[in-house]
mmCIF file of C-alpha atoms in Angstrom:
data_model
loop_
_atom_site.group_PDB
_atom_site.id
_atom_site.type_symbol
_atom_site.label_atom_id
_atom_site.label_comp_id
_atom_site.label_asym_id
_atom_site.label_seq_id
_atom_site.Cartn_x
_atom_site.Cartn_y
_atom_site.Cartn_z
ATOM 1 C CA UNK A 1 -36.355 -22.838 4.705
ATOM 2 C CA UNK A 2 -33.586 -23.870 6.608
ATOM 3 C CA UNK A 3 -31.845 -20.604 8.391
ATOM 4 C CA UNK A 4 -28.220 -19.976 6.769
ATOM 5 C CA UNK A 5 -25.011 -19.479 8.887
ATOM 6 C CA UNK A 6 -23.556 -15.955 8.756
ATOM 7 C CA UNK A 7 -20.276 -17.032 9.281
ATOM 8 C CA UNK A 8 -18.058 -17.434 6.634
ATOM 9 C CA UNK A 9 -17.163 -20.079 4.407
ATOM 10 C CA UNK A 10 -13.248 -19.977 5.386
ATOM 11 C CA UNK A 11 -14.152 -19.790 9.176
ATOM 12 C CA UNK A 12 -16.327 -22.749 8.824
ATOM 13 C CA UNK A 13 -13.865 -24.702 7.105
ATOM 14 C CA UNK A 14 -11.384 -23.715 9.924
ATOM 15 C CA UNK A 15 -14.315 -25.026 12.509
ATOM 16 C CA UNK A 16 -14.401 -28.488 10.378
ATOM 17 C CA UNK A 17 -10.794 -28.906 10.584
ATOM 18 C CA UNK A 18 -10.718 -27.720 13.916
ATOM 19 C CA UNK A 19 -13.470 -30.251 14.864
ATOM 20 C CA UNK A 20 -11.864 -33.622 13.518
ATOM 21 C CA UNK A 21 -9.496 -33.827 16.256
ATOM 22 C CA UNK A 22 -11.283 -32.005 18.798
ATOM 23 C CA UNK A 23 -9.465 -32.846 22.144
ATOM 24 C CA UNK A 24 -6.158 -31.969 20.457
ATOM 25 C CA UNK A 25 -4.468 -28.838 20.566
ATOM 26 C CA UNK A 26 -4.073 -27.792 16.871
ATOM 27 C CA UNK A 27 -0.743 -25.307 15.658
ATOM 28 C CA UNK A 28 -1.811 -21.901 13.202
ATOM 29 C CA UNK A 29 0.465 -23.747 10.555
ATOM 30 C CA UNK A 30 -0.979 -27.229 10.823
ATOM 31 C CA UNK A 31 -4.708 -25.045 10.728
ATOM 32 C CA UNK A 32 -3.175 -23.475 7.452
ATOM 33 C CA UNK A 33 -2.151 -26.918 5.971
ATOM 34 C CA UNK A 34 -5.493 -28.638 6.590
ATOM 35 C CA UNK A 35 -7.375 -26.245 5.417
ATOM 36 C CA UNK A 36 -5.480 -23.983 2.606
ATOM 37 C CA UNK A 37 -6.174 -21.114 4.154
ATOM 38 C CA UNK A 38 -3.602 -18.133 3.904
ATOM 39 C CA UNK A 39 -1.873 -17.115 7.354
ATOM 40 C CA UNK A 40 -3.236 -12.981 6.528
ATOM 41 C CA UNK A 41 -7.013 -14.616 6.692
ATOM 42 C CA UNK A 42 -6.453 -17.245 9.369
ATOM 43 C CA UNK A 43 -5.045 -15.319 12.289
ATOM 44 C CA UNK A 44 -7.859 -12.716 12.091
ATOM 45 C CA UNK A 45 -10.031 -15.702 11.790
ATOM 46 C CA UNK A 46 -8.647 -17.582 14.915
ATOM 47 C CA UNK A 47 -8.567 -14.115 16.393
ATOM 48 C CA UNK A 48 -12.690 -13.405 16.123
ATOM 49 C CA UNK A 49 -13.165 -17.047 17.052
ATOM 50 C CA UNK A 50 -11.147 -16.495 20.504
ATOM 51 C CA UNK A 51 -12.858 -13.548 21.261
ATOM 52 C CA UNK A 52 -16.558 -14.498 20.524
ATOM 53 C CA UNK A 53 -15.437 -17.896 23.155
ATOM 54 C CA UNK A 54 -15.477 -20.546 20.573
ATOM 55 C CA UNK A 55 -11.867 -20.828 20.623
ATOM 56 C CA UNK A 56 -9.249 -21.656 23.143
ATOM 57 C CA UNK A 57 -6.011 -20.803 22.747
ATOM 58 C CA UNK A 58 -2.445 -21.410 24.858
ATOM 59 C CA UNK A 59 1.106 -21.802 24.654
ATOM 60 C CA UNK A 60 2.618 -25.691 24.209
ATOM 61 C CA UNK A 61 5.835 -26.142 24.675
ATOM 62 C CA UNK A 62 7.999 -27.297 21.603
ATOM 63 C CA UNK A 63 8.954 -30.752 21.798
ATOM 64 C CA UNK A 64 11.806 -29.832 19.223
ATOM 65 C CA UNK A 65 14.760 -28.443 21.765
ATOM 66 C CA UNK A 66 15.508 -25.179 20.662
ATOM 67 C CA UNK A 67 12.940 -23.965 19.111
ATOM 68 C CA UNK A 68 10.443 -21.802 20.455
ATOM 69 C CA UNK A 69 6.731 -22.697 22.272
ATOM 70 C CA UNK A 70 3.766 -22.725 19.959
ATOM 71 C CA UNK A 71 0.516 -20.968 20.179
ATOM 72 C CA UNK A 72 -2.496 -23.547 19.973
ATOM 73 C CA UNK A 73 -5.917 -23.722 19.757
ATOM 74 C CA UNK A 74 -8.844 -25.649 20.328
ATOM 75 C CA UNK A 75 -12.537 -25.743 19.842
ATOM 76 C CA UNK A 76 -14.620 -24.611 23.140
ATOM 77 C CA UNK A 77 -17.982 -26.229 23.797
ATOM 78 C CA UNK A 78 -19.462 -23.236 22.095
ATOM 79 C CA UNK A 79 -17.520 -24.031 19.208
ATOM 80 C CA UNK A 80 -17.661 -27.573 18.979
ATOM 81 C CA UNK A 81 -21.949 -26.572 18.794
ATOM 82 C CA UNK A 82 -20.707 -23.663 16.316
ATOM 83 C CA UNK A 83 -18.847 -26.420 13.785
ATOM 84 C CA UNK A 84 -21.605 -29.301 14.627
ATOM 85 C CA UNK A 85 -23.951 -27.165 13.627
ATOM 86 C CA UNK A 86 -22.092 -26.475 10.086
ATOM 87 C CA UNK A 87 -24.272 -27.721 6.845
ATOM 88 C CA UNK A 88 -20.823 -29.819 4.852
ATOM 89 C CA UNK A 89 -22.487 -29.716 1.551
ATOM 90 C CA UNK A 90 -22.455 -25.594 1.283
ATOM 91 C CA UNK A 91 -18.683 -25.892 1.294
ATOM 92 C CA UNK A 92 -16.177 -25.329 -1.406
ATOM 93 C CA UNK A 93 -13.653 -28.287 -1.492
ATOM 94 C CA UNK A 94 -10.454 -26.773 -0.173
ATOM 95 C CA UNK A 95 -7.523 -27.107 -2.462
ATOM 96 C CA UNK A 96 -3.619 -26.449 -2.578
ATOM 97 C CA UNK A 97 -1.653 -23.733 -4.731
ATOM 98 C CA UNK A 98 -3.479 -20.546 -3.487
ATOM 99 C CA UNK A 99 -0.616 -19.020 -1.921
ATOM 100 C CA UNK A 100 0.018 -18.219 2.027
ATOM 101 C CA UNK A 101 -0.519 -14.088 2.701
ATOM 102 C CA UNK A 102 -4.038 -14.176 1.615
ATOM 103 C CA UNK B 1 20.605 -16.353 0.511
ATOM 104 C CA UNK B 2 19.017 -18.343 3.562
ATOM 105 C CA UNK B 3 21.066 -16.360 6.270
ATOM 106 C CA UNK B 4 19.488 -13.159 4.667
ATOM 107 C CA UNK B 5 16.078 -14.440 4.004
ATOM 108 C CA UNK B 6 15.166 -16.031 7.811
ATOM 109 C CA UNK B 7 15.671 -12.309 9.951
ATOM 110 C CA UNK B 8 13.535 -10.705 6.933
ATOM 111 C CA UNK B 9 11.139 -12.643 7.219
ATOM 112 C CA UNK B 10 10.922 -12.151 10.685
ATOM 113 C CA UNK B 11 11.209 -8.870 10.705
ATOM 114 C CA UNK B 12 7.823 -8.610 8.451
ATOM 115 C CA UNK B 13 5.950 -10.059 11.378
ATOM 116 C CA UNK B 14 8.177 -8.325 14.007
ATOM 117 C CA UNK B 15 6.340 -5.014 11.711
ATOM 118 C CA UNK B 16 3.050 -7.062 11.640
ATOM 119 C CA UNK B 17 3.088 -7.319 15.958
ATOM 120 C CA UNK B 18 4.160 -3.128 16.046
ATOM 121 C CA UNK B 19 1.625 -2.133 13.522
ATOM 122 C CA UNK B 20 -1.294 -4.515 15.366
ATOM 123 C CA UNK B 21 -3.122 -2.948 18.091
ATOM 124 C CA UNK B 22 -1.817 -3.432 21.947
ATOM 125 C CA UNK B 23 -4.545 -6.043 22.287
ATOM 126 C CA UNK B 24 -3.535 -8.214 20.180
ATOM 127 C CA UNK B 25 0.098 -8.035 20.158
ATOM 128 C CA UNK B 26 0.073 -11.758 21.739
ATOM 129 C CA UNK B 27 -1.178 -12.953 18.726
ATOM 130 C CA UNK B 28 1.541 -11.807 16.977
ATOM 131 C CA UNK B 29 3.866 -13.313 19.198
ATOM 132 C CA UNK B 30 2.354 -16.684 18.391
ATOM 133 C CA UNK B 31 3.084 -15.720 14.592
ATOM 134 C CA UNK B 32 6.480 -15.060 15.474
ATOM 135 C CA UNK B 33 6.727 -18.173 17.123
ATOM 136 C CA UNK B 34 5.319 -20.157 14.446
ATOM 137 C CA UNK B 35 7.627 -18.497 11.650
ATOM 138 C CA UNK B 36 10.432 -21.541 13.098
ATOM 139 C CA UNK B 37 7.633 -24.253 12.252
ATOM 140 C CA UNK B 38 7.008 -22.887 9.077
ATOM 141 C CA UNK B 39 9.192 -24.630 5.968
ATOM 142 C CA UNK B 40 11.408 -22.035 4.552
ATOM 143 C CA UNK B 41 9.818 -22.076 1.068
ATOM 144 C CA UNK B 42 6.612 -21.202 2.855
ATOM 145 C CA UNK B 43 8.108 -18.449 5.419
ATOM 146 C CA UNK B 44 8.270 -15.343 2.803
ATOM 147 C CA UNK B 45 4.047 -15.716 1.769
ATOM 148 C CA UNK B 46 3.490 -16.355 6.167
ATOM 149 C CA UNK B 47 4.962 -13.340 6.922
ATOM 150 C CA UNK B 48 3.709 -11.048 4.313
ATOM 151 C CA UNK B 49 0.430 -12.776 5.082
ATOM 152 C CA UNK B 50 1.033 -11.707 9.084
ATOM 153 C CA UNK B 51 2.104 -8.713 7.926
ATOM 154 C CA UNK B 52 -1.557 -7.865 6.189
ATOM 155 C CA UNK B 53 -3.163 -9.492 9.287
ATOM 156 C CA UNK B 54 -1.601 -6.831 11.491
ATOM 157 C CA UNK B 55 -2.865 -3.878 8.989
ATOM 158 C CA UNK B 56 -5.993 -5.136 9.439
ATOM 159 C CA UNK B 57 -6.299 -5.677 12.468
ATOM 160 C CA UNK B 58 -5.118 -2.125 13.274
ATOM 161 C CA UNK B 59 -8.012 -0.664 11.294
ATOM 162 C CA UNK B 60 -10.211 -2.829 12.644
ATOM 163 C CA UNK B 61 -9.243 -1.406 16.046
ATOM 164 C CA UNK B 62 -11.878 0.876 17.645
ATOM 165 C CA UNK B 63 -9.093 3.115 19.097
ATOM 166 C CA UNK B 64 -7.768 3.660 15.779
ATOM 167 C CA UNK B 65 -11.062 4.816 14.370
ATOM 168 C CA UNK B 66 -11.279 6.915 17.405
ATOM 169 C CA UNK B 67 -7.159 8.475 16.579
ATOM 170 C CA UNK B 68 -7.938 8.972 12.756
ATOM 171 C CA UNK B 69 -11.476 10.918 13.304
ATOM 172 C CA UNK B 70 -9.958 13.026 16.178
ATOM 173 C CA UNK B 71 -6.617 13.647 13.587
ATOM 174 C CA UNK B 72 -9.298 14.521 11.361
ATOM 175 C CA UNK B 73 -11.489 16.465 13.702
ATOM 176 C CA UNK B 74 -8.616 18.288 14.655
ATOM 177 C CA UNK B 75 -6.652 19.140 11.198
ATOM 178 C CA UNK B 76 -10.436 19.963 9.885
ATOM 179 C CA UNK B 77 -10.854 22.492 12.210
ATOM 180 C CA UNK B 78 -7.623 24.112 12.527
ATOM 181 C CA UNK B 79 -7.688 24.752 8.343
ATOM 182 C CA UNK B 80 -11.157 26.423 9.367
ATOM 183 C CA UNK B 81 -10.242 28.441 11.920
ATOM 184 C CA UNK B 82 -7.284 29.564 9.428
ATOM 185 C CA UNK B 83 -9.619 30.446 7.034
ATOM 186 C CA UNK B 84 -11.262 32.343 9.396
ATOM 187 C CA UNK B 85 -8.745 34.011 10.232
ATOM 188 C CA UNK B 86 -8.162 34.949 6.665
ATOM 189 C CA UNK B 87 -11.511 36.299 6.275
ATOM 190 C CA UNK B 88 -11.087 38.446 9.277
ATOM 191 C CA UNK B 89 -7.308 39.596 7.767
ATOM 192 C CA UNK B 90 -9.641 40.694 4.780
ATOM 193 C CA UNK B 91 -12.337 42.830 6.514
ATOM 194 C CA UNK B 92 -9.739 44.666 8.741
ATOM 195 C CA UNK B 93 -8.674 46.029 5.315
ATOM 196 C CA UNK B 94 -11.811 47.000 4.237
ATOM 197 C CA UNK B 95 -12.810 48.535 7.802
ATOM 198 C CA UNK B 96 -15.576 46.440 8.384
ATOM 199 C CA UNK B 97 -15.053 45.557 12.122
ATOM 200 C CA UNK B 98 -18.016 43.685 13.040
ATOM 201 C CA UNK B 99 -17.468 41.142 10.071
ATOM 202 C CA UNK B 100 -13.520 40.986 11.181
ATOM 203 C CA UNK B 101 -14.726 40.755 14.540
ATOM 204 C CA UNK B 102 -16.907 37.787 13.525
ATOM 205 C CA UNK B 103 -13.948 36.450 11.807
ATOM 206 C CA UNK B 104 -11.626 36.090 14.671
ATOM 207 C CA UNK B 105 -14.447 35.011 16.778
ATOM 208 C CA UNK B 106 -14.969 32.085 15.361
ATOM 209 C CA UNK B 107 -11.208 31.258 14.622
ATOM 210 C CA UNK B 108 -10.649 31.642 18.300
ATOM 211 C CA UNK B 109 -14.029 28.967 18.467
ATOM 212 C CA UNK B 110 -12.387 26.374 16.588
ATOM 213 C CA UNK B 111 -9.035 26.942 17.933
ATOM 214 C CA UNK B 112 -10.747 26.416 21.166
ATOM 215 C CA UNK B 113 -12.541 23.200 19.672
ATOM 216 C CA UNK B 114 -9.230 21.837 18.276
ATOM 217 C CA UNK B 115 -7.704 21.701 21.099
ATOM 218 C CA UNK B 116 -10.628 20.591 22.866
ATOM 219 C CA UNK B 117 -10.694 17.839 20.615
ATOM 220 C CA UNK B 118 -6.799 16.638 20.794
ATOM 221 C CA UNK B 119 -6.722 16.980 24.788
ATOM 222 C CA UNK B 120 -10.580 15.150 25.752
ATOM 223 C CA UNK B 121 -11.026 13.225 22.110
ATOM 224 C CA UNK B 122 -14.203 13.544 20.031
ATOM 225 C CA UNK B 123 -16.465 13.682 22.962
ATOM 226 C CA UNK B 124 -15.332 17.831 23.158
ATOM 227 C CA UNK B 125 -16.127 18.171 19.789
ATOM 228 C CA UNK B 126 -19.514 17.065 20.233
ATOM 229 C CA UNK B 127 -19.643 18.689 23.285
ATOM 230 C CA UNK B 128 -18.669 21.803 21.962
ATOM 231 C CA UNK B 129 -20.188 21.708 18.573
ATOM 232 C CA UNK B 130 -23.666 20.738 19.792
ATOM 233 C CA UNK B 131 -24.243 24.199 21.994
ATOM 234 C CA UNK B 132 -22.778 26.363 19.547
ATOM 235 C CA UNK B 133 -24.943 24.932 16.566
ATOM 236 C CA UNK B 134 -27.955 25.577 18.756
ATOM 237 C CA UNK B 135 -26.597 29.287 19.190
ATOM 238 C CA UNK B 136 -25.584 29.750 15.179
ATOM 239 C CA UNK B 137 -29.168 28.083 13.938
ATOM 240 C CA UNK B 138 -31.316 30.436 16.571
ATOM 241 C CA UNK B 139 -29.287 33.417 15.230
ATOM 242 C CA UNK B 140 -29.901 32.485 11.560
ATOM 243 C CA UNK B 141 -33.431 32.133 12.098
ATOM 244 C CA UNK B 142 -33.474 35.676 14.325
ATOM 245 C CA UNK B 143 -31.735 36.774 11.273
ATOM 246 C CA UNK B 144 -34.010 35.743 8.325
ATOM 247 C CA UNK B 145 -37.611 35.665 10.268
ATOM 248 C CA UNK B 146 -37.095 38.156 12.471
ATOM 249 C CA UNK B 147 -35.574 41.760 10.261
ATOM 250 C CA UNK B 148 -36.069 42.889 7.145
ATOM 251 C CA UNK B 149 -33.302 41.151 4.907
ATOM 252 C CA UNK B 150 -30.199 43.684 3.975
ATOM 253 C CA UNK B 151 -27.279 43.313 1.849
ATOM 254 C CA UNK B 152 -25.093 43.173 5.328
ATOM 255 C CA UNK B 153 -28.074 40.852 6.755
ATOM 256 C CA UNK B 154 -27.711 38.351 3.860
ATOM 257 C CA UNK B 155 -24.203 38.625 4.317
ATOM 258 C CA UNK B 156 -24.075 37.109 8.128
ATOM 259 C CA UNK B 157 -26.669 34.509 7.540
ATOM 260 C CA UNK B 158 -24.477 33.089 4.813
ATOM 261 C CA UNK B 159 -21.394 33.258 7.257
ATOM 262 C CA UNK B 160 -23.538 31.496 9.808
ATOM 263 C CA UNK B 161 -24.907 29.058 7.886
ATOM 264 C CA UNK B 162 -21.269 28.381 6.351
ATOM 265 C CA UNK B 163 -20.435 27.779 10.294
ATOM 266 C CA UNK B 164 -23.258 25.502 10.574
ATOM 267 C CA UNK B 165 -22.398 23.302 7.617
ATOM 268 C CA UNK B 166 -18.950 22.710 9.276
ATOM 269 C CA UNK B 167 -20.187 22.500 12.828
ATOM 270 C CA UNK B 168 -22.650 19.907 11.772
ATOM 271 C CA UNK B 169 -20.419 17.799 9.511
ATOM 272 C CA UNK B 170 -17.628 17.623 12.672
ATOM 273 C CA UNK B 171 -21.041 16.774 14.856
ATOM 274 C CA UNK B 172 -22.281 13.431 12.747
ATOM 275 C CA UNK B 173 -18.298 12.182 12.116
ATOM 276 C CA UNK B 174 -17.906 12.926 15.807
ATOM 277 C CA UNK B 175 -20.925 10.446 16.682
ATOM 278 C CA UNK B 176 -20.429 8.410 13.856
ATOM 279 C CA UNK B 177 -17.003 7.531 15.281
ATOM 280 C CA UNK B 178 -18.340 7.177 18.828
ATOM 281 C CA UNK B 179 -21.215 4.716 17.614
ATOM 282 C CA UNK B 180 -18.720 2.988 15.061
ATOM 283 C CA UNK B 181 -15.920 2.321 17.946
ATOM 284 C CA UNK B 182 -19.305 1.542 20.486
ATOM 285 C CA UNK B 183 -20.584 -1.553 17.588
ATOM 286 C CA UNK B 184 -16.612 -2.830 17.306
ATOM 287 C CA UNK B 185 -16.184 -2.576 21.031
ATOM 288 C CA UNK B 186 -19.272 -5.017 21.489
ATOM 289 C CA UNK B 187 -18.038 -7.277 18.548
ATOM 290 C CA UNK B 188 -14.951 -7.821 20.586
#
């Protein structure tokens, strides 16, 4: 019997989305878009992910003038192995409408 | 309605970053940030969402475990020592000096361990509590194996093992604390 993942099912749906583009640096809102997932459950998520090294994150200038620089993120070699190693078919389809805080 | 609602909702995550640990108060700069990138229908559910993500991140925190226990630690053994002191108020009336002596005694003990507690953190209560469990347990044992049991006897062993109870429940939140903040530290 194949050994199951014990991270969650949110955090590997953030590692999926996070893996499609995986040389780009990704925004927490564009994470939150892709992948329904509220900001209260993302940022702890992104936060876990940064500290156990499968995350990168850093500052990008706004190309918008005026408005502030963003905090991105990107998938570290560990985490790119992390998200590879995610089975796709254990996953709940993500869909809209379930609100942002949570 | 719009000029009202933008500074509220950054204000929520302006809360979120003060209520979130030290550590991690970048993060919530980067929420703050992203709060201009966010649609304005969206920005009310983001920051309340921040919001909770800086609640739970601050009890997630080892150092807050380590404030609430020693709060607790602390409040928990000032109400004893009051009761103590009570006690001993109570014995003074009825001239019995050696109980009232016992009284203040161990009031001073955990007035001594309280403040222990608030200036060095939980590692003086265990430090404290350990030694004088030994010391409490050896006398209850002197005092049920080794003399005939009395009224006045029976009296002191239930004090002491009254003072043991307490001693050992501040002993295993005291190390439960330490080995809880030790795991989150690693997980880190």
């Amino acid at each position: 019997m194949p050994r199951r993942s014990n991270i969650s099912k949110k955090t590997q749906t953030a590692l999926l989305a996070l893996l499609e583009r995986p040389q780009d640096w990704c925004y927490g809102y564009e994470l939150m878009e892709r992948t329904w997932i509220a900001s209260g459950t993302l940022y702890p998520m992104l936060i876990r992910l940064c500290d156990q090294g499968h995350l990168e994150a850093r500052w990008v200038a706004s190309p918008h003038e005026g408005r502030p620089p963003r905090h991105a993120y990107r998938l570290t070699p560990a985490g790119l192995s992390l998200a590879r190693a995610i089975d796709t078919d254990d996953l709940p389809h993500t869909s809209p409408g379930k609100g942002f805080a949570l | 309605m719009t000029r009202r609602h933008k500074p509220m909702v950054q204000r929520l995550v302006a809360l979120a970053r003060r209520i979130a640990p030290q550590e991690r108060r970048s993060w919530f700069e980067a929420m703050l940030a992203e709060i201009d990138h966010v649609p304005r229908a969206e920005r009310m559910p983001f920051a309340v969402g921040c919001l909770l993500a800086g609640c739970r991140e601050r009890l997630a925190s080892p150092y807050f475990l380590q404030a609430v226990t020693r709060s607790l630690l602390i409040a928990g053994a000032a109400f004893w020592a009051a009761l103590n002191i009570r006690f001993a108020g109570r014995m003074s009336v009825s001239d019995a000096f050696a109980l009232e002596a016992y009284g203040y005694g161990m009031a001073l003990l955990f007035v001594i361990g309280a403040l222990a507690t608030a200036y060095f953190g939980n590692r003086a209560t265990i430090g404290l509590a350990a030694p004088l469990l030994a010391v409490l347990a050896a006398t209850a044992a002197f005092l049920r194996l080794g003399s005939a049991p009395t009224a006045m006897s029976n009296l002191y062993l239930a004090l002491i093992v009254e003072n043991i109870a307490v001693l050992g429940l501040a002993l295993v939140v005291a190390k439960a604390a330490a080995h809880f903040a030790t795991v989150r530290q690693a997980l880190r």
